[in-house]
mmCIF file of C-alpha atoms in Angstrom:
data_model
loop_
_atom_site.group_PDB
_atom_site.id
_atom_site.type_symbol
_atom_site.label_atom_id
_atom_site.label_comp_id
_atom_site.label_asym_id
_atom_site.label_seq_id
_atom_site.Cartn_x
_atom_site.Cartn_y
_atom_site.Cartn_z
ATOM 1 C CA MET A 1 -22.638 19.134 16.128
ATOM 2 C CA ASN A 2 -19.487 19.581 17.889
ATOM 3 C CA LYS A 3 -15.983 18.101 18.230
ATOM 4 C CA GLN A 4 -16.988 15.496 20.765
ATOM 5 C CA LEU A 5 -19.536 14.071 18.338
ATOM 6 C CA PHE A 6 -16.826 14.049 15.599
ATOM 7 C CA ASP A 7 -14.566 12.188 18.014
ATOM 8 C CA GLU A 8 -17.147 9.744 18.785
ATOM 9 C CA LEU A 9 -17.575 9.038 15.037
ATOM 10 C CA VAL A 10 -13.920 7.972 14.802
ATOM 11 C CA GLU A 11 -13.453 6.486 18.014
ATOM 12 C CA ASP A 12 -13.641 2.838 16.732
ATOM 13 C CA ALA A 13 -10.747 3.252 14.325
ATOM 14 C CA PRO A 14 -9.249 -0.077 13.340
ATOM 15 C CA PRO A 15 -5.430 -0.554 13.214
ATOM 16 C CA SER A 16 -4.099 1.315 10.273
ATOM 17 C CA THR A 17 -3.097 -0.618 7.058
ATOM 18 C CA VAL A 18 -1.153 2.479 5.617
ATOM 19 C CA ASP A 19 2.243 1.205 4.734
ATOM 20 C CA VAL A 20 4.366 4.423 4.886
ATOM 21 C CA ALA A 21 7.672 2.445 4.525
ATOM 22 C CA GLY A 22 6.223 0.729 1.439
ATOM 23 C CA ILE A 23 5.123 3.987 -0.093
ATOM 24 C CA VAL A 24 8.678 5.655 0.600
ATOM 25 C CA GLY A 25 10.229 2.556 -0.903
ATOM 26 C CA ARG A 26 8.124 2.668 -4.079
ATOM 27 C CA GLU A 27 8.788 6.325 -4.473
ATOM 28 C CA ARG A 28 12.527 5.822 -4.101
ATOM 29 C CA ARG A 29 12.434 3.075 -6.574
ATOM 30 C CA ARG A 30 10.407 5.139 -8.951
ATOM 31 C CA ARG A 31 12.946 7.961 -8.731
ATOM 32 C CA PHE A 32 15.701 5.530 -9.032
ATOM 33 C CA GLY A 33 14.134 4.160 -12.292
ATOM 34 C CA LEU A 34 13.876 7.450 -13.723
ATOM 35 C CA ARG A 35 17.468 8.362 -12.894
ATOM 36 C CA LEU A 36 18.536 5.019 -14.479
ATOM 37 C CA THR A 37 16.284 5.670 -17.574
ATOM 38 C CA GLY A 38 18.096 8.942 -17.957
ATOM 39 C CA ILE A 39 21.518 7.597 -17.387
ATOM 40 C CA ALA A 40 20.627 4.667 -19.903
ATOM 41 C CA ALA A 41 19.366 7.084 -22.660
ATOM 42 C CA GLY A 42 22.491 9.411 -22.133
ATOM 43 C CA LEU A 43 24.782 6.188 -22.345
ATOM 44 C CA ALA A 44 22.912 4.998 -25.361
ATOM 45 C CA ALA A 45 23.468 8.398 -27.047
ATOM 46 C CA VAL A 46 27.189 8.452 -26.095
ATOM 47 C CA GLY A 47 27.391 4.806 -27.435
ATOM 48 C CA VAL A 48 25.810 5.716 -30.762
ATOM 49 C CA VAL A 49 28.073 8.639 -31.206
ATOM 50 C CA ALA A 50 31.232 6.413 -30.163
ATOM 51 C CA GLY A 51 30.264 3.848 -32.200
ATOM 52 C CA LEU A 52 30.048 6.198 -35.221
ATOM 53 C CA VAL A 53 33.571 7.470 -34.544
ATOM 54 C CA VAL A 54 35.467 4.290 -33.346
ATOM 55 C CA GLN A 55 34.609 1.044 -34.842
ATOM 56 C CA ASN A 56 36.213 -1.185 -32.225
ATOM 57 C CA PRO A 57 34.629 -4.393 -31.136
ATOM 58 C CA ALA A 58 36.722 -4.999 -28.244
ATOM 59 C CA THR A 59 34.886 -2.075 -26.612
ATOM 60 C CA SER A 60 31.461 -3.315 -26.971
ATOM 61 C CA PRO A 61 29.532 -3.575 -23.535
ATOM 62 C CA SER A 62 29.044 -6.912 -21.795
ATOM 63 C CA PRO A 63 25.635 -8.316 -21.919
ATOM 64 C CA PRO A 64 23.309 -7.711 -18.917
ATOM 65 C CA ALA A 65 24.132 -10.120 -16.261
ATOM 66 C CA ALA A 66 21.931 -13.025 -15.547
ATOM 67 C CA VAL A 67 18.626 -11.983 -17.333
ATOM 68 C CA ALA A 68 17.300 -15.473 -17.253
ATOM 69 C CA GLY A 69 19.547 -17.092 -14.831
ATOM 70 C CA GLY A 70 19.880 -17.211 -11.120
ATOM 71 C CA PHE A 71 20.830 -14.148 -8.822
ATOM 72 C CA ARG A 72 21.881 -13.535 -5.467
ATOM 73 C CA LEU A 73 19.834 -11.332 -2.736
ATOM 74 C CA VAL A 74 22.164 -8.578 -2.525
ATOM 75 C CA SER A 75 20.857 -5.939 -0.046
ATOM 76 C CA ASP A 76 23.812 -4.087 1.386
ATOM 77 C CA THR A 77 23.093 -0.645 -0.135
ATOM 78 C CA ASP A 78 19.825 0.887 -1.555
ATOM 79 C CA ALA A 79 21.169 0.454 -5.079
ATOM 80 C CA SER A 80 21.759 -3.099 -4.457
ATOM 81 C CA VAL A 81 18.380 -3.583 -3.083
ATOM 82 C CA GLU A 82 16.757 -1.747 -6.057
ATOM 83 C CA GLN A 83 18.541 -4.115 -8.624
ATOM 84 C CA THR A 84 17.627 -7.238 -6.379
ATOM 85 C CA ALA A 85 14.042 -6.228 -6.201
ATOM 86 C CA ARG A 86 13.838 -5.812 -9.827
ATOM 87 C CA ARG A 87 15.272 -9.237 -10.440
ATOM 88 C CA LEU A 88 12.783 -10.774 -8.155
ATOM 89 C CA GLU A 89 9.907 -8.854 -9.871
ATOM 90 C CA GLN A 90 11.073 -10.389 -13.116
ATOM 91 C CA ALA A 91 11.548 -13.880 -11.718
ATOM 92 C CA LEU A 92 7.914 -13.581 -10.122
ATOM 93 C CA ASP A 93 6.522 -12.495 -13.462
ATOM 94 C CA GLU A 94 8.199 -15.310 -15.377
ATOM 95 C CA ALA A 95 7.174 -17.729 -12.725
ATOM 96 C CA LEU A 96 3.310 -16.712 -13.054
ATOM 97 C CA ARG A 97 3.435 -16.800 -16.730
ATOM 98 C CA ALA A 98 4.903 -20.386 -16.892
ATOM 99 C CA THR A 99 2.641 -21.652 -14.238
ATOM 100 C CA ALA A 100 -0.698 -20.121 -15.041
ATOM 101 C CA PRO A 101 -0.480 -18.780 -18.595
ATOM 102 C CA ASP A 102 -4.089 -17.543 -18.501
ATOM 103 C CA ALA A 103 -3.309 -15.523 -15.361
ATOM 104 C CA ARG A 104 -3.008 -11.782 -15.497
ATOM 105 C CA TRP A 105 -1.625 -9.306 -13.225
ATOM 106 C CA ARG A 106 -4.216 -6.575 -12.072
ATOM 107 C CA ARG A 107 -3.510 -3.186 -10.335
ATOM 108 C CA LEU A 108 -4.695 -3.107 -6.734
ATOM 109 C CA PHE A 109 -4.516 0.484 -5.991
ATOM 110 C CA LYS A 110 -3.799 3.675 -7.734
ATOM 111 C CA HIS A 111 -0.063 3.641 -6.691
ATOM 112 C CA THR A 112 0.556 -0.159 -7.176
ATOM 113 C CA ALA A 113 1.900 -1.498 -10.414
ATOM 114 C CA ALA A 114 -0.282 -1.146 -13.396
ATOM 115 C CA ASP A 115 -2.310 -3.794 -15.110
ATOM 116 C CA GLY A 116 -0.079 -6.587 -16.752
ATOM 117 C CA GLU A 117 2.803 -5.817 -14.411
ATOM 118 C CA PRO A 118 3.985 -7.968 -11.615
ATOM 119 C CA PRO A 119 4.137 -6.604 -7.931
ATOM 120 C CA MET A 120 6.361 -3.696 -7.127
ATOM 121 C CA ILE A 121 8.652 -5.357 -4.747
ATOM 122 C CA ASN A 122 10.167 -3.234 -1.967
ATOM 123 C CA GLY A 123 13.461 -4.175 -0.007
ATOM 124 C CA LYS A 124 15.138 -3.057 2.883
ATOM 125 C CA ALA A 125 19.047 -2.583 2.995
ATOM 126 C CA ALA A 126 20.776 -3.828 6.089
ATOM 127 C CA ALA A 127 23.928 -5.448 7.040
ATOM 128 C CA ASP A 128 22.194 -8.109 9.017
ATOM 129 C CA VAL A 129 20.640 -10.788 6.636
ATOM 130 C CA ALA A 130 17.739 -11.212 9.203
ATOM 131 C CA GLN A 131 16.830 -7.661 8.665
ATOM 132 C CA GLN A 132 16.715 -7.662 4.930
ATOM 133 C CA VAL A 133 13.176 -7.884 3.920
ATOM 134 C CA TYR A 134 11.498 -7.951 0.358
ATOM 135 C CA SER A 135 7.883 -7.754 0.065
ATOM 136 C CA GLY A 136 5.189 -6.914 -2.611
ATOM 137 C CA SER A 137 1.479 -7.400 -3.523
ATOM 138 C CA GLN A 138 -0.470 -7.382 -6.794
ATOM 139 C CA GLY A 139 -3.806 -8.443 -8.045
ATOM 140 C CA VAL A 140 -4.200 -11.727 -10.003
ATOM 141 C CA GLU A 141 -7.048 -12.386 -12.325
ATOM 142 C CA THR A 142 -7.745 -15.885 -13.871
ATOM 143 C CA GLY A 143 -10.923 -16.058 -15.761
ATOM 144 C CA ASP A 144 -13.552 -15.021 -13.501
ATOM 145 C CA ARG A 145 -11.628 -15.451 -10.300
ATOM 146 C CA ARG A 146 -9.721 -12.298 -8.988
ATOM 147 C CA GLY A 147 -7.504 -12.171 -5.826
ATOM 148 C CA MET A 148 -4.291 -10.866 -4.652
ATOM 149 C CA LEU A 149 -0.847 -12.401 -4.598
ATOM 150 C CA ARG A 150 1.745 -11.408 -1.694
ATOM 151 C CA PHE A 151 5.214 -12.046 -1.907
ATOM 152 C CA LEU A 152 7.448 -12.132 1.183
ATOM 153 C CA ILE A 153 11.076 -12.876 1.816
ATOM 154 C CA SER A 154 11.910 -12.456 5.584
ATOM 155 C CA SER A 155 13.753 -14.251 8.397
ATOM 156 C CA PRO A 156 11.305 -16.254 10.692
ATOM 157 C CA THR A 157 14.016 -17.366 12.729
ATOM 158 C CA PRO A 158 13.308 -16.404 16.205
ATOM 159 C CA CYS A 159 15.908 -14.577 18.631
ATOM 160 C CA THR A 160 17.272 -12.636 15.694
ATOM 161 C CA PRO A 161 16.941 -8.980 15.629
ATOM 162 C CA GLY A 162 14.360 -7.849 12.993
ATOM 163 C CA ALA A 163 12.856 -11.540 12.656
ATOM 164 C CA VAL A 164 9.154 -11.994 12.296
ATOM 165 C CA VAL A 165 9.044 -14.192 15.114
ATOM 166 C CA GLN A 166 10.799 -13.348 18.500
ATOM 167 C CA CYS A 167 11.597 -15.642 21.398
ATOM 168 C CA GLU A 168 12.964 -15.025 24.868
ATOM 169 C CA ASP A 169 15.893 -17.552 24.885
ATOM 170 C CA ALA A 170 18.009 -18.855 21.938
ATOM 171 C CA SER A 171 17.885 -22.302 22.946
ATOM 172 C CA SER A 172 14.212 -22.733 21.432
ATOM 173 C CA MET A 173 15.486 -21.447 18.012
ATOM 174 C CA ALA A 174 16.688 -24.698 16.755
ATOM 175 C CA GLU A 175 13.620 -26.271 17.633
ATOM 176 C CA TYR A 176 11.480 -23.624 16.043
ATOM 177 C CA TRP A 177 13.295 -23.795 12.890
ATOM 178 C CA ALA A 178 13.162 -27.503 12.766
ATOM 179 C CA ASN A 179 9.474 -27.613 13.061
ATOM 180 C CA TYR A 180 9.057 -24.796 10.691
ATOM 181 C CA PHE A 181 8.517 -26.837 7.621
ATOM 182 C CA THR A 182 6.249 -29.518 9.157
ATOM 183 C CA CYS A 183 2.491 -29.453 8.781
ATOM 184 C CA ALA A 184 0.459 -28.713 11.936
ATOM 185 C CA ALA A 185 -2.626 -30.695 13.182
ATOM 186 C CA ASN A 186 -4.965 -27.663 12.281
ATOM 187 C CA GLN A 187 -3.501 -27.621 8.747
ATOM 188 C CA PRO A 188 -5.311 -30.468 7.101
ATOM 189 C CA VAL A 189 -4.496 -29.413 3.607
ATOM 190 C CA CYS A 190 -0.710 -29.187 3.954
ATOM 191 C CA ALA A 191 2.360 -30.786 2.232
ATOM 192 C CA VAL A 192 6.020 -30.573 2.740
ATOM 193 C CA GLY A 193 8.865 -31.419 0.535
ATOM 194 C CA THR A 194 12.312 -30.537 -0.585
ATOM 195 C CA LEU A 195 13.956 -29.015 -3.726
ATOM 196 C CA PRO A 196 16.608 -31.057 -5.425
ATOM 197 C CA ASP A 197 19.355 -29.099 -3.476
ATOM 198 C CA GLY A 198 17.792 -30.094 -0.149
ATOM 199 C CA ARG A 199 16.008 -26.897 0.697
ATOM 200 C CA ARG A 200 12.665 -27.478 2.402
ATOM 201 C CA THR A 201 9.395 -26.456 1.108
ATOM 202 C CA LYS A 202 5.757 -26.362 2.668
ATOM 203 C CA ALA A 203 2.414 -25.702 1.091
ATOM 204 C CA VAL A 204 -0.718 -24.902 3.048
ATOM 205 C CA SER A 205 -4.232 -24.223 1.881
ATOM 206 C CA THR A 206 -7.323 -22.700 3.650
ATOM 207 C CA GLY A 207 -10.049 -24.248 1.491
ATOM 208 C CA ALA A 208 -10.087 -22.631 -1.859
ATOM 209 C CA ASN A 209 -9.833 -19.183 -0.850
ATOM 210 C CA ARG A 210 -6.178 -18.908 0.688
ATOM 211 C CA HIS A 211 -3.020 -20.767 -0.483
ATOM 212 C CA ARG A 212 0.486 -20.206 0.910
ATOM 213 C CA ALA A 213 3.659 -21.666 -0.161
ATOM 214 C CA SER A 214 6.966 -21.382 1.552
ATOM 215 C CA VAL A 215 10.429 -22.229 0.437
ATOM 216 C CA GLU A 216 13.574 -22.145 2.557
ATOM 217 C CA LEU A 217 16.438 -19.919 1.074
ATOM 218 C CA PRO A 218 20.138 -20.886 1.252
ATOM 219 C CA ASP A 219 20.540 -18.303 3.746
ATOM 220 C CA LYS A 220 17.851 -19.629 6.132
ATOM 221 C CA ARG A 221 15.391 -16.996 5.308
ATOM 222 C CA VAL A 222 11.919 -18.026 3.880
ATOM 223 C CA LEU A 223 10.255 -17.012 0.576
ATOM 224 C CA ALA A 224 6.712 -17.116 0.779
ATOM 225 C CA VAL A 225 3.917 -16.636 -1.921
ATOM 226 C CA GLU A 226 0.319 -16.191 -0.615
ATOM 227 C CA VAL A 227 -2.653 -16.154 -2.944
ATOM 228 C CA SER A 228 -6.006 -15.437 -1.745
ATOM 229 C CA ASN A 229 -9.549 -14.395 -3.122
ATOM 230 C CA ARG A 230 -9.237 -10.684 -1.651
ATOM 231 C CA PHE A 231 -8.503 -8.569 -4.453
ATOM 232 C CA ALA A 232 -8.360 -5.298 -2.310
ATOM 233 C CA LEU A 233 -9.258 -4.322 1.216
ATOM 234 C CA ASN A 234 -12.247 -2.396 0.273
ATOM 235 C CA LYS A 235 -13.640 -4.914 -2.365
ATOM 236 C CA PRO A 236 -15.843 -8.036 -1.534
ATOM 237 C CA LEU A 237 -14.248 -11.465 -1.467
ATOM 238 C CA ASP A 238 -14.325 -13.310 -4.714
ATOM 239 C CA PRO A 239 -16.885 -16.143 -3.984
ATOM 240 C CA ASP A 240 -15.298 -18.476 -6.482
ATOM 241 C CA GLY A 241 -12.010 -18.715 -4.603
ATOM 242 C CA ALA A 242 -8.490 -17.631 -5.098
ATOM 243 C CA PRO A 243 -7.178 -17.050 -8.600
ATOM 244 C CA LEU A 244 -4.444 -19.829 -8.470
ATOM 245 C CA THR A 245 -4.610 -23.308 -6.881
ATOM 246 C CA LEU A 246 -2.337 -24.444 -4.265
ATOM 247 C CA ASP A 247 -0.143 -26.399 -6.853
ATOM 248 C CA GLN A 248 0.248 -23.226 -8.906
ATOM 249 C CA THR A 249 0.977 -21.181 -5.884
ATOM 250 C CA GLU A 250 3.708 -23.678 -4.761
ATOM 251 C CA ALA A 251 5.167 -23.813 -8.321
ATOM 252 C CA VAL A 252 5.461 -19.999 -8.433
ATOM 253 C CA ALA A 253 7.298 -20.015 -5.032
ATOM 254 C CA ARG A 254 9.382 -22.828 -6.042
ATOM 255 C CA SER A 255 10.428 -21.123 -9.410
ATOM 256 C CA VAL A 256 11.324 -18.022 -7.864
ATOM 257 C CA ALA A 257 13.355 -19.633 -4.780
ATOM 258 C CA GLY A 258 14.986 -21.817 -7.423
ATOM 259 C CA ARG A 259 16.615 -18.868 -9.078
ATOM 260 C CA ILE A 260 18.041 -17.438 -5.894
ATOM 261 C CA LEU A 261 21.758 -18.349 -5.421
ATOM 262 C CA PRO A 262 23.604 -19.139 -2.346
ATOM 263 C CA MET B 1 15.700 12.924 -1.105
ATOM 264 C CA SER B 2 18.574 12.404 1.465
ATOM 265 C CA ARG B 3 18.386 10.158 4.406
ATOM 266 C CA ALA B 4 17.890 13.091 6.677
ATOM 267 C CA ASP B 5 14.949 14.268 4.443
ATOM 268 C CA ASP B 6 13.753 10.678 4.615
ATOM 269 C CA ARG B 7 13.872 10.641 8.456
ATOM 270 C CA GLU B 8 12.122 14.080 8.689
ATOM 271 C CA PHE B 9 9.424 12.900 6.347
ATOM 272 C CA HIS B 10 8.712 9.658 8.486
ATOM 273 C CA GLU B 11 8.622 11.812 11.593
ATOM 274 C CA PHE B 12 6.109 14.384 9.843
ATOM 275 C CA VAL B 13 4.044 11.399 8.788
ATOM 276 C CA GLU B 14 3.955 9.487 12.000
ATOM 277 C CA GLN B 15 3.089 12.485 14.179
ATOM 278 C CA ARG B 16 -0.014 13.210 11.900
ATOM 279 C CA MET B 17 -1.029 9.820 10.737
ATOM 280 C CA GLU B 18 -3.965 9.315 13.250
ATOM 281 C CA ARG B 19 -5.156 12.906 12.546
ATOM 282 C CA TRP B 20 -5.104 12.030 8.736
ATOM 283 C CA ARG B 21 -6.915 8.852 9.164
ATOM 284 C CA ARG B 22 -9.813 10.407 11.320
ATOM 285 C CA SER B 23 -10.057 13.297 8.664
ATOM 286 C CA ALA B 24 -10.197 10.856 5.794
ATOM 287 C CA TYR B 25 -12.792 8.495 7.539
ATOM 288 C CA LEU B 26 -15.009 11.624 8.203
ATOM 289 C CA LEU B 27 -14.790 12.382 4.530
ATOM 290 C CA CYS B 28 -15.578 8.807 3.058
ATOM 291 C CA SER B 29 -17.178 6.924 5.947
ATOM 292 C CA ASP B 30 -15.142 3.931 5.494
ATOM 293 C CA TRP B 31 -11.845 2.985 7.133
ATOM 294 C CA HIS B 32 -10.534 0.901 4.166
ATOM 295 C CA THR B 33 -11.054 3.798 1.825
ATOM 296 C CA ALA B 34 -9.677 6.056 4.457
ATOM 297 C CA ASP B 35 -6.440 4.331 4.429
ATOM 298 C CA ASP B 36 -6.180 4.149 0.553
ATOM 299 C CA LEU B 37 -6.707 8.107 0.651
ATOM 300 C CA VAL B 38 -4.177 8.536 3.389
ATOM 301 C CA SER B 39 -1.823 6.405 1.354
ATOM 302 C CA MET B 40 -2.393 8.418 -1.788
ATOM 303 C CA ALA B 41 -1.818 11.678 0.141
ATOM 304 C CA ILE B 42 1.471 10.492 1.685
ATOM 305 C CA THR B 43 2.585 9.505 -1.816
ATOM 306 C CA LYS B 44 1.857 12.973 -3.072
ATOM 307 C CA LEU B 45 3.364 14.486 0.061
ATOM 308 C CA TYR B 46 6.748 12.600 -0.449
ATOM 309 C CA ARG B 47 6.964 13.696 -4.006
ATOM 310 C CA HIS B 48 6.615 17.337 -2.989
ATOM 311 C CA TRP B 49 8.282 16.949 0.325
ATOM 312 C CA ARG B 50 10.440 20.124 -0.141
ATOM 313 C CA ALA B 51 7.348 22.223 -1.019
ATOM 314 C CA VAL B 52 5.575 20.696 2.079
ATOM 315 C CA ARG B 53 8.526 21.356 4.423
ATOM 316 C CA HIS B 54 8.766 24.940 3.217
ATOM 317 C CA ALA B 55 5.304 25.920 3.348
ATOM 318 C CA ASP B 56 4.109 28.462 5.808
ATOM 319 C CA ASN B 57 1.616 25.930 7.229
ATOM 320 C CA PRO B 58 2.804 22.412 6.525
ATOM 321 C CA ASP B 59 -0.396 20.965 8.276
ATOM 322 C CA ALA B 60 -2.777 22.915 6.131
ATOM 323 C CA TYR B 61 -0.807 21.960 3.081
ATOM 324 C CA ALA B 62 -1.016 18.290 3.997
ATOM 325 C CA GLN B 63 -4.720 18.571 4.841
ATOM 326 C CA LYS B 64 -5.173 20.319 1.498
ATOM 327 C CA VAL B 65 -3.559 17.280 -0.193
ATOM 328 C CA LEU B 66 -5.683 14.783 1.703
ATOM 329 C CA THR B 67 -8.987 16.728 1.179
ATOM 330 C CA ARG B 68 -8.236 17.203 -2.566
ATOM 331 C CA THR B 69 -7.351 13.452 -3.031
ATOM 332 C CA TRP B 70 -10.603 12.751 -1.668
ATOM 333 C CA LEU B 71 -12.480 15.002 -4.036
ATOM 334 C CA ASP B 72 -10.688 13.952 -6.864
ATOM 335 C CA GLU B 73 -11.177 10.142 -6.030
ATOM 336 C CA ARG B 74 -14.912 11.143 -5.575
ATOM 337 C CA ARG B 75 -15.356 12.323 -9.039
ATOM 338 C CA ARG B 76 -14.239 8.724 -10.382
ATOM 339 C CA PRO B 77 -17.298 6.929 -11.602
ATOM 340 C CA TRP B 78 -16.791 3.789 -9.595
ATOM 341 C CA ARG B 79 -16.594 5.836 -6.174
ATOM 342 C CA ARG B 80 -19.894 7.521 -6.880
ATOM 343 C CA GLU B 81 -21.621 3.879 -6.763
ATOM 344 C CA ARG B 82 -23.030 2.702 -3.439
ATOM 345 C CA ALA B 83 -23.834 -0.819 -2.907
ATOM 346 C CA ALA B 84 -27.221 -1.625 -1.300
ATOM 347 C CA GLU B 85 -29.164 -4.887 -0.867
ATOM 348 C CA THR B 86 -32.422 -3.347 -1.723
ATOM 349 C CA LEU B 87 -33.587 -0.208 -3.494
ATOM 350 C CA PRO B 88 -35.028 2.622 -1.388
ATOM 351 C CA ASP B 89 -38.646 3.010 -1.783
ATOM 352 C CA GLN B 90 -38.673 6.432 -0.279
ATOM 353 C CA PRO B 91 -36.485 9.372 -0.454
ATOM 354 C CA GLU B 92 -34.112 9.805 2.404
ATOM 355 C CA ALA B 93 -35.279 12.103 5.016
ATOM 356 C CA ALA B 94 -33.281 15.120 5.553
ATOM 357 C CA VAL B 95 -31.383 15.088 8.945
ATOM 358 C CA GLU B 96 -33.076 18.066 11.030
ATOM 359 C CA ARG B 97 -31.095 17.817 14.305
ATOM 360 C CA VAL B 98 -27.634 16.640 15.099
ATOM 361 C CA HIS B 99 -27.543 15.438 18.660
ATOM 362 C CA ASP B 100 -25.589 12.170 18.606
ATOM 363 C CA ARG B 101 -23.109 10.311 16.564
ATOM 364 C CA THR B 102 -25.769 8.575 14.646
ATOM 365 C CA SER B 103 -27.384 11.590 13.377
ATOM 366 C CA LEU B 104 -24.058 13.310 12.676
ATOM 367 C CA ALA B 105 -23.110 10.304 10.457
ATOM 368 C CA ALA B 106 -26.502 10.609 8.757
ATOM 369 C CA LEU B 107 -26.045 14.411 8.248
ATOM 370 C CA LEU B 108 -22.562 13.922 6.838
ATOM 371 C CA ALA B 109 -23.817 10.930 4.529
ATOM 372 C CA SER B 110 -26.466 13.267 3.354
ATOM 373 C CA LEU B 111 -24.209 15.701 1.969
ATOM 374 C CA GLY B 112 -21.989 16.124 -1.296
ATOM 375 C CA PRO B 113 -18.320 15.523 -0.849
ATOM 376 C CA ARG B 114 -17.301 19.218 -0.857
ATOM 377 C CA GLN B 115 -19.920 20.259 1.461
ATOM 378 C CA ARG B 116 -18.946 17.386 3.765
ATOM 379 C CA ALA B 117 -15.475 18.561 3.581
ATOM 380 C CA VAL B 118 -16.400 22.230 4.490
ATOM 381 C CA LEU B 119 -18.127 21.029 7.809
ATOM 382 C CA ILE B 120 -15.341 18.724 8.871
ATOM 383 C CA LEU B 121 -12.587 21.280 8.115
ATOM 384 C CA ARG B 122 -14.708 24.031 9.833
ATOM 385 C CA PHE B 123 -16.212 22.248 12.947
ATOM 386 C CA TYR B 124 -13.799 19.468 13.598
ATOM 387 C CA PHE B 125 -10.593 21.074 12.667
ATOM 388 C CA ASP B 126 -11.499 24.681 13.522
ATOM 389 C CA TYR B 127 -10.026 25.907 10.364
ATOM 390 C CA SER B 128 -11.282 29.441 9.360
ATOM 391 C CA ALA B 129 -13.569 30.268 6.315
ATOM 392 C CA GLU B 130 -10.451 31.539 4.470
ATOM 393 C CA GLN B 131 -8.352 28.614 5.322
ATOM 394 C CA THR B 132 -11.165 26.181 4.412
ATOM 395 C CA ALA B 133 -11.488 28.060 1.167
ATOM 396 C CA GLU B 134 -7.781 27.886 0.470
ATOM 397 C CA ILE B 135 -7.642 24.142 1.224
ATOM 398 C CA LEU B 136 -10.458 23.152 -0.987
ATOM 399 C CA GLY B 137 -9.678 25.890 -3.855
ATOM 400 C CA ILE B 138 -13.163 27.395 -3.644
ATOM 401 C CA SER B 139 -14.319 31.084 -2.598
ATOM 402 C CA VAL B 140 -14.906 32.034 0.828
ATOM 403 C CA GLY B 141 -18.554 32.824 -0.015
ATOM 404 C CA THR B 142 -18.923 29.313 -1.170
ATOM 405 C CA VAL B 143 -17.585 28.167 2.111
ATOM 406 C CA LYS B 144 -20.009 30.361 4.148
ATOM 407 C CA SER B 145 -22.913 29.143 1.944
ATOM 408 C CA GLN B 146 -22.022 25.418 2.217
ATOM 409 C CA THR B 147 -21.682 25.759 6.130
ATOM 410 C CA SER B 148 -25.078 27.261 6.565
ATOM 411 C CA ARG B 149 -26.749 23.988 6.461
ATOM 412 C CA GLY B 150 -24.446 22.391 9.221
ATOM 413 C CA LEU B 151 -25.230 25.707 11.317
ATOM 414 C CA SER B 152 -29.028 25.129 10.671
ATOM 415 C CA ALA B 153 -28.670 21.427 11.975
ATOM 416 C CA LEU B 154 -26.696 22.916 15.115
ATOM 417 C CA ARG B 155 -29.424 25.250 15.833
ATOM 418 C CA ALA B 156 -32.412 22.707 15.145
#
């Protein structure tokens, strides 16, 4: 037993799945939430005291903005990213409840959102829209089926710094984008469509195990929802398939995208 | 935590990521679980970054967090389960000699989590008995006694 033998044991290491940025983002959000809770508690206390002292309806606070309505993807500062991420979580939660009332959120790992809570969505503050990304994952359970829902907002447009797909020259960008919401020959279960405002959609399925729905956003980014039968990396795949159907996956994506304002 | 702290934390993690992943894999023998363990350890390190940064030996501090995360996880009931297609009809044979990666893997698999951690820390990361005891939160005597089986295998 020597170091070389240990090295041989670990020489076939697969690529890392450790998401350091995601971990840091979650922790920053957790701290931000704790601070907000403290501030809110303080404000509430001040409000109660003030209310007892001065009965003035003109000073009552305005209601929270757009709780059930649309919202914009504001991502210029850490604080605005936090707020946007929470609105996306709420929209995703409501979309799942409306689309699949019997579905339940299930915790994936120790440090992901708890049972019953939607994914913890992390965002990245940036001046360039192409570099503003939101993502999150959470387990979903429907009856006996259990899997994972992944949420992503990103810029697939090539030739843009930070985009998912890169290209060598700008001339292919228009063609790439034009074909982004079309079905390829190797995608037999695929449907494209449009929202009432003209934004394009695409839903693709790989058998019963994996469904992906994409919706064009007003700023040419893409919102994608993917549901698969993989509950966690170290757990076996659910043989019964993904916990949501393709139609349900698309409905969730459309619902969330429909609340994002230009 | 300021942005400068964040940058420093990212650099700290980036420089040690592969070492932590290897360490976690040797502890649990599964790359997916290893990445889970590293993720949990990174979360704890981030929450206590100031303590980590000001520790006398940040590397040992991080190794302590990672190893104890493994031991804590190992105590959970579902971590103690091992999937097998068939039940063994004979007890597993003790590993008598470690001369290749297969026998080393068998030796590690035959040990309890803490004893496995002792061997990895002592023989792979070259920590002293005192440092190993500090990382695992056990006595030096326990480290030495739990090392004896590994040494016996070495001499076989």
